[in-house]
Tab-separated table of C-alpha atoms in Angstrom:
chain	number	residue	atom	x	y	z
A	1	MET	CA	-26.839	-1.713	1.848
A	2	THR	CA	-29.633	-4.259	1.604
A	3	LEU	CA	-29.379	-7.746	3.021
A	4	SER	CA	-29.647	-9.174	-0.493
A	5	HIS	CA	-26.638	-7.089	-1.578
A	6	LEU	CA	-24.632	-8.247	1.419
A	7	SER	CA	-25.648	-11.833	0.719
A	8	SER	CA	-24.493	-11.594	-2.882
A	9	ILE	CA	-21.085	-10.306	-1.816
A	10	ILE	CA	-20.644	-13.155	0.644
A	11	SER	CA	-21.867	-15.732	-1.870
A	12	PHE	CA	-19.389	-14.527	-4.484
A	13	PHE	CA	-16.591	-14.702	-1.945
A	14	LEU	CA	-17.604	-18.279	-1.167
A	15	LEU	CA	-17.536	-19.087	-4.871
A	16	THR	CA	-14.015	-17.770	-5.216
A	17	ALA	CA	-12.845	-19.246	-1.927
A	18	SER	CA	-13.820	-22.745	-3.009
A	19	ILE	CA	-11.481	-22.836	-5.977
A	20	SER	CA	-10.389	-26.459	-5.593
A	21	GLY	CA	-8.935	-25.728	-2.180
A	22	GLN	CA	-6.412	-23.319	-3.669
A	23	LYS	CA	-4.996	-20.514	-1.562
A	24	LEU	CA	-6.555	-17.179	-2.506
A	25	TYR	CA	-4.231	-14.784	-4.258
A	26	THR	CA	-3.710	-11.317	-2.834
A	27	PRO	CA	-1.613	-8.754	-4.733
A	28	THR	CA	1.505	-7.449	-3.064
A	29	LEU	CA	1.135	-4.722	-0.487
A	30	SER	CA	3.065	-2.407	-2.788
A	31	LEU	CA	2.641	1.237	-3.576
A	32	GLN	CA	1.910	0.557	-7.238
A	33	ARG	CA	1.647	-2.402	-9.536
A	34	GLU	CA	4.379	-2.709	-12.140
A	35	GLY	CA	3.862	-0.243	-14.960
A	36	VAL	CA	1.742	2.327	-13.146
A	37	LEU	CA	4.682	4.547	-12.290
A	38	ARG	CA	5.658	4.352	-15.956
A	39	ASP	CA	2.222	5.521	-17.089
A	40	PRO	CA	2.974	7.938	-19.964
A	41	GLU	CA	0.200	10.235	-18.769
A	42	ARG	CA	2.066	10.652	-15.505
A	43	ALA	CA	5.526	10.622	-17.005
A	44	VAL	CA	8.003	13.295	-16.011
A	45	SER	CA	11.221	14.429	-17.550
A	46	ALA	CA	14.122	12.059	-17.055
A	47	SER	CA	16.219	15.104	-16.192
A	48	ILE	CA	14.440	15.258	-12.848
A	49	ALA	CA	16.751	12.484	-11.688
A	50	ASP	CA	19.617	14.947	-12.073
A	51	ASP	CA	18.098	17.049	-9.304
A	52	PHE	CA	18.586	14.315	-6.716
A	53	GLU	CA	21.747	13.484	-4.867
A	54	THR	CA	22.440	9.914	-3.771
A	55	PHE	CA	23.900	9.267	-0.316
A	56	PHE	CA	24.811	6.194	1.703
A	57	PHE	CA	24.494	6.080	5.462
A	58	ASN	CA	26.694	3.789	7.545
A	59	GLN	CA	23.777	2.031	9.212
A	60	THR	CA	24.036	-0.166	12.316
A	61	LEU	CA	22.715	-3.654	11.634
A	62	ASP	CA	20.784	-4.276	14.839
A	63	ARG	CA	19.407	-1.434	16.929
A	64	PHE	CA	17.919	-3.659	19.624
A	65	ASN	CA	20.711	-5.983	20.786
A	66	TYR	CA	24.267	-5.778	22.048
A	67	ARG	CA	25.803	-8.925	20.600
A	68	PRO	CA	29.060	-8.386	18.695
A	69	GLU	CA	27.344	-8.908	15.337
A	70	SER	CA	24.781	-6.254	16.224
A	71	TYR	CA	27.385	-3.561	15.593
A	72	THR	CA	27.992	-4.703	12.036
A	73	THR	CA	27.252	-1.854	9.634
A	74	PHE	CA	25.885	-1.676	6.104
A	75	GLN	CA	25.436	1.073	3.556
A	76	GLN	CA	21.826	2.291	3.416
A	77	ARG	CA	20.875	4.401	0.414
A	78	TYR	CA	18.868	7.603	0.529
A	79	LEU	CA	18.182	10.402	-1.948
A	80	ILE	CA	17.837	14.143	-1.363
A	81	ASP	CA	16.229	16.825	-3.522
A	82	SER	CA	17.080	20.282	-2.203
A	83	ARG	CA	15.730	22.341	-5.130
A	84	TYR	CA	12.822	23.754	-3.164
A	85	TRP	CA	14.254	23.854	0.334
A	86	GLY	CA	14.077	27.140	2.215
A	87	GLY	CA	17.134	26.142	4.240
A	88	ALA	CA	18.019	25.409	7.839
A	89	ASN	CA	18.128	29.084	8.805
A	90	SER	CA	14.424	29.406	8.073
A	91	SER	CA	13.643	26.040	9.720
A	92	ALA	CA	11.997	24.961	6.449
A	93	PRO	CA	10.326	21.536	6.655
A	94	ILE	CA	11.687	18.184	5.563
A	95	PHE	CA	9.446	15.648	3.818
A	96	VAL	CA	10.687	12.095	4.237
A	97	TYR	CA	9.390	9.293	2.028
A	98	LEU	CA	9.683	5.871	3.663
A	99	GLY	CA	10.698	3.443	0.938
A	100	ALA	CA	9.215	0.319	2.544
A	101	GLU	CA	9.752	-2.960	0.648
A	102	SER	CA	10.733	-1.586	-2.757
A	103	PRO	CA	13.876	-0.042	-4.229
A	104	ILE	CA	13.651	3.769	-4.420
A	105	ASP	CA	15.059	4.161	-7.921
A	106	ARG	CA	11.737	5.355	-9.361
A	107	SER	CA	10.446	7.079	-6.223
A	108	PRO	CA	11.726	10.608	-7.038
A	109	THR	CA	9.759	10.651	-10.306
A	110	GLY	CA	6.897	8.370	-9.275
A	111	ILE	CA	5.894	9.837	-5.918
A	112	GLY	CA	4.496	12.998	-7.425
A	113	PHE	CA	2.699	14.234	-4.299
A	114	LEU	CA	5.978	15.292	-2.683
A	115	ARG	CA	7.401	16.932	-5.764
A	116	ASP	CA	4.145	18.714	-6.618
A	117	ASN	CA	3.884	20.290	-3.166
A	118	ALA	CA	7.517	20.846	-2.212
A	119	ALA	CA	7.709	24.394	-3.558
A	120	GLN	CA	4.790	25.791	-1.552
A	121	PHE	CA	6.268	24.304	1.637
A	122	GLN	CA	9.869	25.143	0.666
A	123	ALA	CA	10.519	21.561	1.710
A	124	LEU	CA	13.584	19.373	1.493
A	125	LEU	CA	12.692	15.981	-0.012
A	126	VAL	CA	14.345	12.855	1.386
A	127	TYR	CA	13.714	9.321	0.102
A	128	ILE	CA	15.006	6.467	2.261
A	129	GLU	CA	15.463	2.929	0.982
A	130	SER	CA	14.786	0.047	3.342
A	131	ILE	CA	16.532	-2.831	1.568
A	132	PRO	CA	19.035	-4.222	4.086
A	133	LEU	CA	22.756	-4.732	3.860
A	134	GLY	CA	23.146	-3.336	0.374
A	135	MET	CA	22.610	-6.763	-1.141
A	136	SER	CA	19.925	-8.292	-3.309
A	137	PHE	CA	16.918	-9.975	-1.749
A	138	GLU	CA	18.026	-13.263	-3.311
A	139	GLU	CA	21.234	-13.110	-1.304
A	140	ALA	CA	19.472	-12.043	1.867
A	141	PHE	CA	16.837	-14.784	1.663
A	142	ASN	CA	19.541	-17.439	1.514
A	143	ASP	CA	20.988	-16.295	4.849
A	144	THR	CA	18.768	-17.110	7.825
A	145	ASN	CA	20.711	-14.755	10.103
A	146	ILE	CA	20.134	-11.801	7.792
A	147	ARG	CA	16.448	-12.619	7.446
A	148	GLY	CA	16.145	-12.235	11.182
A	149	TYR	CA	16.566	-8.482	10.774
A	150	PHE	CA	13.603	-8.150	8.404
A	151	SER	CA	11.194	-6.421	10.740
A	152	SER	CA	9.217	-3.214	10.757
A	153	ALA	CA	10.806	-2.224	14.073
A	154	GLN	CA	14.305	-2.404	12.578
A	155	ALA	CA	13.118	-0.457	9.519
A	156	LEU	CA	11.720	2.330	11.702
A	157	ALA	CA	14.939	2.481	13.715
A	158	ASP	CA	16.921	2.760	10.482
A	159	TYR	CA	14.693	5.620	9.297
A	160	ALA	CA	15.142	7.386	12.638
A	161	ALA	CA	18.916	7.166	12.437
A	162	ILE	CA	19.017	8.609	8.921
A	163	ILE	CA	16.590	11.425	9.740
A	164	MET	CA	18.731	12.397	12.721
A	165	HIS	CA	21.851	12.214	10.552
A	166	VAL	CA	20.356	14.397	7.806
A	167	LYS	CA	19.158	17.049	10.251
A	168	LEU	CA	22.507	17.105	12.030
A	169	ASN	CA	24.495	17.211	8.800
A	170	LEU	CA	22.397	20.096	7.443
A	171	LYS	CA	22.284	21.895	10.806
A	172	ALA	CA	18.497	21.718	10.503
A	173	ARG	CA	17.681	20.970	14.117
A	174	ASP	CA	14.494	23.040	14.088
A	175	SER	CA	13.192	21.921	10.692
A	176	PRO	CA	9.939	19.960	11.184
A	177	VAL	CA	9.778	16.511	9.583
A	178	ILE	CA	6.731	15.020	7.873
A	179	VAL	CA	6.956	11.298	7.055
A	180	VAL	CA	5.030	9.953	4.090
A	181	GLY	CA	4.378	6.394	2.999
A	182	GLY	CA	1.962	4.380	0.902
A	183	SER	CA	0.622	0.859	1.424
A	184	TYR	CA	3.100	-0.985	3.709
A	185	GLY	CA	5.038	2.276	3.758
A	186	GLY	CA	1.867	3.955	4.988
A	187	MET	CA	1.758	1.546	7.892
A	188	LEU	CA	5.388	2.390	8.631
A	189	ALA	CA	4.631	6.124	8.466
A	190	SER	CA	1.805	5.884	11.008
A	191	TRP	CA	3.868	3.631	13.263
A	192	PHE	CA	6.859	5.956	12.975
A	193	ARG	CA	4.776	8.854	14.231
A	194	LEU	CA	3.634	6.724	17.182
A	195	LYS	CA	7.115	5.427	18.041
A	196	TYR	CA	9.238	8.486	17.204
A	197	PRO	CA	7.021	11.533	17.861
A	198	HIS	CA	10.099	13.566	18.755
A	199	LEU	CA	11.480	13.119	15.227
A	200	THR	CA	8.393	13.903	13.176
A	201	VAL	CA	5.540	16.342	13.602
A	202	GLY	CA	3.147	14.271	11.496
A	203	ALA	CA	2.589	11.359	9.148
A	204	LEU	CA	0.693	10.940	5.897
A	205	ALA	CA	-0.277	7.262	5.712
A	206	LEU	CA	-1.842	6.399	2.363
A	207	SER	CA	-3.723	3.116	1.838
A	208	ALA	CA	-2.253	1.716	5.044
A	209	PRO	CA	-4.074	-1.481	6.161
A	210	ILE	CA	-3.065	-1.209	9.802
A	211	LEU	CA	-5.991	-3.370	10.943
A	212	TYR	CA	-4.918	-6.613	9.264
A	213	PHE	CA	-3.932	-8.149	12.579
A	214	ASP	CA	-5.548	-10.198	15.324
A	215	ASP	CA	-8.747	-10.712	13.299
A	216	ILE	CA	-9.666	-7.044	13.751
A	217	THR	CA	-10.640	-7.132	10.081
A	218	PRO	CA	-12.819	-10.028	8.825
A	219	GLN	CA	-10.863	-12.545	6.758
A	220	ASP	CA	-13.090	-12.032	3.731
A	221	ALA	CA	-12.737	-8.257	3.784
A	222	TYR	CA	-10.254	-7.927	0.917
A	223	TYR	CA	-12.272	-10.091	-1.458
A	224	SER	CA	-15.524	-8.451	-0.473
A	225	VAL	CA	-14.173	-5.188	-1.870
A	226	VAL	CA	-13.013	-6.939	-5.054
A	227	THR	CA	-16.524	-8.302	-5.452
A	228	LYS	CA	-18.108	-4.933	-4.768
A	229	ASP	CA	-15.922	-3.267	-7.399
A	230	PHE	CA	-16.881	-5.741	-10.118
A	231	LYS	CA	-20.552	-5.769	-9.217
A	232	GLU	CA	-20.720	-1.982	-9.285
A	233	ALA	CA	-19.003	-1.973	-12.675
A	234	SER	CA	-21.477	-4.496	-14.169
A	235	GLU	CA	-23.982	-6.894	-12.631
A	236	ALA	CA	-23.751	-9.118	-15.729
A	237	CYS	CA	-19.946	-9.194	-15.542
A	238	TYR	CA	-20.099	-10.074	-11.858
A	239	GLN	CA	-22.466	-12.967	-12.591
A	240	THR	CA	-20.349	-14.257	-15.472
A	241	ILE	CA	-17.241	-14.342	-13.304
A	242	GLY	CA	-19.164	-16.128	-10.552
A	243	ASP	CA	-20.427	-18.745	-13.010
A	244	SER	CA	-17.020	-19.233	-14.611
A	245	TRP	CA	-15.389	-21.084	-11.716
A	246	SER	CA	-17.651	-24.134	-11.962
A	247	GLU	CA	-17.493	-23.976	-15.757
A	248	ILE	CA	-13.690	-24.140	-15.651
A	249	ASP	CA	-13.939	-27.201	-13.384
A	250	ARG	CA	-16.497	-28.818	-15.690
A	251	VAL	CA	-14.453	-28.323	-18.849
A	252	ALA	CA	-11.218	-29.392	-17.180
A	253	GLN	CA	-12.777	-32.727	-16.143
A	254	GLU	CA	-13.925	-33.592	-19.659
A	255	PRO	CA	-11.817	-35.780	-21.968
A	256	ASN	CA	-9.170	-33.486	-23.442
A	257	GLY	CA	-10.520	-30.775	-21.155
A	258	THR	CA	-7.082	-29.305	-20.517
A	259	SER	CA	-6.433	-28.918	-24.220
A	260	ASN	CA	-9.865	-27.344	-24.671
A	261	LEU	CA	-8.991	-24.722	-22.071
A	262	SER	CA	-5.611	-24.103	-23.650
A	263	LYS	CA	-7.190	-23.228	-26.984
A	264	MET	CA	-8.049	-19.814	-25.570
A	265	PRO	CA	-4.877	-19.944	-25.079
A	266	LEU	CA	-5.019	-20.737	-21.378
A	267	LYS	CA	-3.731	-23.765	-19.570
A	268	SER	CA	-5.738	-25.801	-17.066
A	269	GLY	CA	-8.089	-25.807	-14.118
A	270	ASP	CA	-6.349	-24.651	-10.962
A	271	GLU	CA	-3.582	-22.807	-12.757
A	272	LEU	CA	-6.114	-20.914	-14.844
A	273	LYS	CA	-8.230	-20.000	-11.825
A	274	ASN	CA	-5.203	-18.757	-9.900
A	275	TYR	CA	-4.272	-16.591	-12.857
A	276	LEU	CA	-7.770	-15.136	-13.090
A	277	MET	CA	-7.880	-14.446	-9.363
A	278	SER	CA	-4.596	-12.569	-9.705
A	279	LEU	CA	-5.952	-10.568	-12.614
A	280	TYR	CA	-9.236	-9.613	-10.917
A	281	THR	CA	-7.710	-8.695	-7.568
A	282	THR	CA	-4.919	-6.632	-9.119
A	283	ALA	CA	-7.416	-4.790	-11.323
A	284	ALA	CA	-9.590	-3.965	-8.311
A	285	GLN	CA	-6.729	-2.894	-6.044
A	286	TYR	CA	-5.192	-0.636	-8.684
A	287	ASP	CA	-8.444	0.507	-10.323
A	288	HIS	CA	-6.781	3.782	-11.304
A	289	LEU	CA	-8.236	6.413	-13.554
A	290	PRO	CA	-8.399	7.123	-16.424
A	291	ARG	CA	-8.317	3.484	-17.550
A	292	TYR	CA	-10.264	1.896	-14.685
A	293	PRO	CA	-9.107	-1.725	-15.201
A	294	VAL	CA	-12.206	-3.280	-13.599
A	295	THR	CA	-14.415	-1.511	-16.130
A	296	VAL	CA	-12.062	-2.543	-18.952
A	297	ILE	CA	-12.372	-6.207	-17.965
A	298	CYS	CA	-16.138	-6.033	-17.562
A	299	ASN	CA	-16.580	-4.266	-20.893
A	300	GLY	CA	-14.622	-7.072	-22.518
A	301	ILE	CA	-16.702	-9.746	-20.799
A	302	ASP	CA	-20.043	-8.084	-21.465
A	303	GLY	CA	-19.260	-7.291	-25.076
A	304	ALA	CA	-18.014	-10.741	-26.050
A	305	ASN	CA	-19.637	-12.819	-28.784
A	306	THR	CA	-20.446	-16.075	-26.998
A	307	THR	CA	-21.526	-18.223	-29.945
A	308	GLU	CA	-18.293	-20.098	-29.405
A	309	ASN	CA	-16.821	-21.108	-26.015
A	310	GLY	CA	-19.766	-19.656	-24.024
A	311	ILE	CA	-18.896	-18.372	-20.542
A	312	LEU	CA	-15.203	-19.080	-20.960
A	313	GLY	CA	-15.206	-17.154	-24.196
A	314	LYS	CA	-16.490	-14.155	-22.271
A	315	ILE	CA	-13.837	-14.589	-19.592
A	316	PHE	CA	-11.132	-14.763	-22.239
A	317	ALA	CA	-12.476	-11.588	-23.848
A	318	GLY	CA	-12.061	-9.858	-20.482
A	319	VAL	CA	-8.473	-11.096	-20.263
A	320	VAL	CA	-7.663	-9.774	-23.729
A	321	ALA	CA	-9.297	-6.433	-22.955
A	322	TYR	CA	-7.079	-6.076	-19.879
A	323	GLU	CA	-3.837	-7.677	-21.038
A	324	GLY	CA	-3.989	-7.095	-24.803
A	325	ASN	CA	-3.244	-9.790	-27.378
A	326	SER	CA	-0.554	-12.206	-26.288
A	327	THR	CA	0.723	-15.670	-27.121
A	328	CYS	CA	0.858	-16.537	-23.426
A	329	TYR	CA	-1.232	-15.255	-20.527
A	330	VAL	CA	-0.772	-17.815	-17.742
A	331	ASN	CA	2.760	-17.817	-16.341
A	332	PRO	CA	4.384	-15.816	-19.161
A	333	PRO	CA	8.143	-15.213	-18.957
A	334	THR	CA	8.727	-12.334	-16.548
A	335	ASN	CA	11.510	-10.633	-14.662
A	336	VAL	CA	10.691	-11.225	-10.997
A	337	SER	CA	11.165	-8.037	-9.001
A	338	GLN	CA	12.784	-7.914	-5.575
A	339	THR	CA	9.434	-6.777	-4.180
A	340	ASN	CA	7.699	-9.897	-5.467
A	341	LEU	CA	10.478	-12.080	-4.121
A	342	GLY	CA	10.016	-10.547	-0.688
A	343	TRP	CA	6.245	-10.877	-0.842
A	344	GLY	CA	6.437	-14.587	-1.682
A	345	TRP	CA	9.062	-15.223	0.977
A	346	GLN	CA	6.822	-13.861	3.735
A	347	TYR	CA	4.315	-16.698	3.249
A	348	GLY	CA	6.898	-19.063	4.654
A	349	VAL	CA	7.575	-17.033	7.795
A	350	THR	CA	5.999	-18.083	11.066
A	351	PRO	CA	4.494	-14.916	12.539
A	352	CYS	CA	4.812	-13.853	16.147
A	353	PRO	CA	1.189	-13.961	17.391
A	354	HIS	CA	-0.268	-10.652	18.544
A	355	TRP	CA	3.072	-8.860	18.362
A	356	ILE	CA	2.114	-6.101	15.903
A	357	THR	CA	-0.896	-5.045	17.957
A	358	THR	CA	1.108	-5.327	21.169
A	359	TYR	CA	4.042	-3.293	19.861
A	360	TYR	CA	2.169	-0.605	17.930
A	361	GLY	CA	-1.168	-0.568	19.731
A	362	GLY	CA	-4.543	-2.077	19.018
A	363	ARG	CA	-4.323	-5.293	21.014
A	364	MET	CA	-7.850	-6.555	21.479
A	365	ILE	CA	-9.291	-6.103	24.952
A	366	SER	CA	-12.329	-8.191	24.103
A	367	MET	CA	-14.228	-9.406	21.087
A	368	THR	CA	-16.897	-6.813	21.795
A	369	LEU	CA	-14.439	-3.937	21.804
A	370	ARG	CA	-12.094	-5.085	19.055
A	371	LYS	CA	-13.343	-2.674	16.393
A	372	TYR	CA	-13.061	0.256	18.819
A	373	ASP	CA	-9.829	-0.688	20.579
A	374	ILE	CA	-7.470	0.752	17.955
A	375	LYS	CA	-9.531	3.944	17.944
A	376	LEU	CA	-9.198	4.253	21.714
A	377	ILE	CA	-5.461	3.561	21.581
A	378	LEU	CA	-4.849	6.210	18.913
A	379	LEU	CA	-7.072	8.698	20.711
A	380	ARG	CA	-5.126	8.307	23.942
A	381	PHE	CA	-1.556	8.575	22.684
A	382	GLY	CA	-1.596	9.350	18.975
A	383	SER	CA	-1.665	12.636	17.087
A	384	ASN	CA	-0.977	14.198	13.695
A	385	ILE	CA	-1.674	11.247	11.406
A	386	ILE	CA	-3.643	11.309	8.162
A	387	PHE	CA	-5.113	7.938	7.180
A	388	SER	CA	-5.988	8.265	3.503
A	389	ASN	CA	-7.910	5.616	1.562
A	390	GLY	CA	-9.845	5.062	-1.625
A	391	LEU	CA	-12.812	2.762	-1.153
A	392	GLN	CA	-12.261	0.956	-4.449
A	393	ASP	CA	-8.939	-0.303	-3.107
A	394	SER	CA	-9.343	-3.813	-1.694
A	395	TYR	CA	-6.773	-3.085	1.009
A	396	SER	CA	-8.916	-0.208	2.238
A	397	SER	CA	-10.955	-2.874	4.034
A	398	ALA	CA	-8.221	-2.887	6.683
A	399	GLY	CA	-7.422	0.806	6.691
A	400	TYR	CA	-8.562	2.736	9.738
A	401	THR	CA	-10.681	4.994	7.573
A	402	THR	CA	-12.676	2.139	6.169
A	403	LEU	CA	-12.886	-0.526	8.830
A	404	TYR	CA	-16.203	-2.218	7.987
A	405	ALA	CA	-16.994	0.664	5.656
A	406	TYR	CA	-16.909	-1.670	2.675
A	407	LEU	CA	-20.155	-3.090	4.069
A	408	HIS	CA	-21.499	0.417	4.752
A	409	ILE	CA	-22.572	-0.690	8.221
A	410	PHE	CA	-20.418	1.058	10.799
A	411	LYS	CA	-20.499	4.560	9.368
A	412	GLU	CA	-19.071	6.072	12.544
A	413	VAL	CA	-15.734	4.481	11.792
A	414	LEU	CA	-15.297	6.903	8.912
A	415	LYS	CA	-15.149	9.792	11.346
A	416	ASN	CA	-11.926	11.355	12.562
A	417	ILE	CA	-10.474	9.923	15.748
A	418	SER	CA	-9.514	13.364	17.009
A	419	ASP	CA	-8.728	16.844	15.748
A	420	SER	CA	-5.318	15.635	14.577
A	421	ILE	CA	-5.861	11.979	13.590
A	422	ILE	CA	-7.797	12.466	10.407
A	423	ALA	CA	-9.653	10.057	8.138
A	424	VAL	CA	-9.546	11.158	4.488
A	425	TYR	CA	-11.248	8.931	1.930
A	426	THR	CA	-12.874	8.993	-1.480
A	427	GLU	CA	-15.492	6.621	-2.860
A	428	LYS	CA	-13.743	6.236	-6.226
A	429	GLY	CA	-10.133	6.245	-5.050
A	430	SER	CA	-7.835	3.253	-5.472
A	431	HIS	CA	-4.571	2.064	-3.945
A	432	CYS	CA	-2.303	5.053	-3.182
A	433	LEU	CA	-3.751	7.026	-6.093
A	434	ASP	CA	-3.382	10.343	-4.302
A	435	ILE	CA	0.386	9.981	-4.002
A	436	LEU	CA	0.836	9.999	-7.778
A	437	ALA	CA	1.672	13.157	-9.700
A	438	GLU	CA	-1.070	15.681	-10.355
A	439	LYS	CA	-2.658	15.804	-13.817
A	440	GLN	CA	-4.821	18.486	-15.366
A	441	THR	CA	-7.434	15.811	-16.083
A	442	ASP	CA	-7.686	14.684	-12.447
A	443	PRO	CA	-11.323	14.647	-11.262
A	444	ASP	CA	-12.463	17.115	-8.627
A	445	TRP	CA	-12.695	14.468	-5.904
A	446	LEU	CA	-9.032	13.527	-6.335
A	447	VAL	CA	-7.932	17.170	-6.430
A	448	MET	CA	-9.888	17.788	-3.230
A	449	GLN	CA	-8.432	14.712	-1.502
A	450	ARG	CA	-4.906	15.971	-2.063
A	451	LYS	CA	-5.891	19.522	-1.104
A	452	VAL	CA	-7.314	18.336	2.211
A	453	GLU	CA	-4.108	16.437	2.959
A	454	VAL	CA	-1.968	19.476	2.143
A	455	GLU	CA	-4.056	21.811	4.303
A	456	ILE	CA	-3.843	19.436	7.273
A	457	ILE	CA	-0.062	19.239	6.926
A	458	LYS	CA	0.125	23.048	6.735
A	459	GLY	CA	-1.759	23.206	10.011
A	460	TRP	CA	0.654	20.804	11.696
A	461	ILE	CA	3.675	22.797	10.558
A	462	ALA	CA	2.123	26.128	11.559
A	463	LYS	CA	1.401	24.748	15.033
A	464	TYR	CA	4.967	23.466	15.261
A	465	TYR	CA	6.392	26.892	14.390
A	466	SER	CA	4.073	28.531	16.912
A	467	ASP	CA	5.161	26.148	19.659
A	468	LEU	CA	8.822	26.547	18.719
A	469	LEU	CA	8.561	30.335	18.939
A	470	ALA	CA	6.793	30.155	22.305
A	471	PHE	CA	9.508	27.921	23.781
A	472	LYS	CA	12.318	30.136	22.495
A	473	GLN	CA	10.907	33.264	24.136
């Protein structure tokens, strides 16, 4: 990367960061944006849901204290698909999907990677939901005591208890467990392997930004990738977006400026810019094939007739290309999901400084060593983790695979940490794309990414069986 290219990325970030002092929008750390799992090209038969059994585990509220209320229990939901399982007698593997911050209702049909590969592994599929206490998030958020249990450590302990319960109930003591998660769930999967190595032989962590702590990742990293995606799609589009922020301010300050903006039909200054930031960042994070939303937006911007409304006319054309024709774009009526409620709630939580890196590893020894510290930690006590990323995903800027890779400077960071902690990445991949169901039209690079992940997991399981046999003799 040339210095001029780096400078342009930073300058665009500064343009977006100066949006009237508004807080920059970052899409939720979710596996998929709304609608992706309902993509008709990836649709599966509704009858698949009939192949899953729903269970509820009597989960202990607090695994880390001994106060009377700690022993309160709640019903935690999990799903099992046993169609492909080779059975406990053959010690066939168990694939466990960690549900993270979202309900698991659509996970059996949406998380195609597990279903597509279950038969060749003869694997049991288990999907565990992490929503606490069997209540809605709205109810939980209104109770400060309940909110105190919203932690990754409690979630991992809950997963551990259910995995133990499932193995005991099925008499599958010797069946190896592989945990799988995407986005925040990918972070949980990697952390689960580190904290509970006796319960899982390996973890597939997809699009897991485990380096978003203690300033290990630069604060502008996410938006630098957004910028890169748009600039690679179209230099002219990139420039138009950069110029639009000051143009929105200029028009908004004119007499009747707000009404002029609303003719497109958008509202006003800050609200409009926040909406556009949301649109651009979501498009970049989930720049999934075959549509490629970033390209769709840029094609709309570049192809617009600008005889009327100038730059803002181009911006509006990009909005229409992405969203389609609508009577309302900014703040349209929507059904707010529990995931979005949880995401918004977290902004009001005072974090515990340095705790994530202290608890899971990666605490900075010094500023000089900070980018290598997590690598050293994982090398010393970690094993059997796949960190998978797509470099078009903005969150990949904080994934182990791509730390600083979005600037193409520290190429060595793309290398594997060890023989069993593997970095798998693709230049064109986006957020958790490889966990979606296979399609005949998938490009070779995506097919190969999944194949590499499967072969690594096969190696882990083969080694487990070899070790198990050796210890039984």
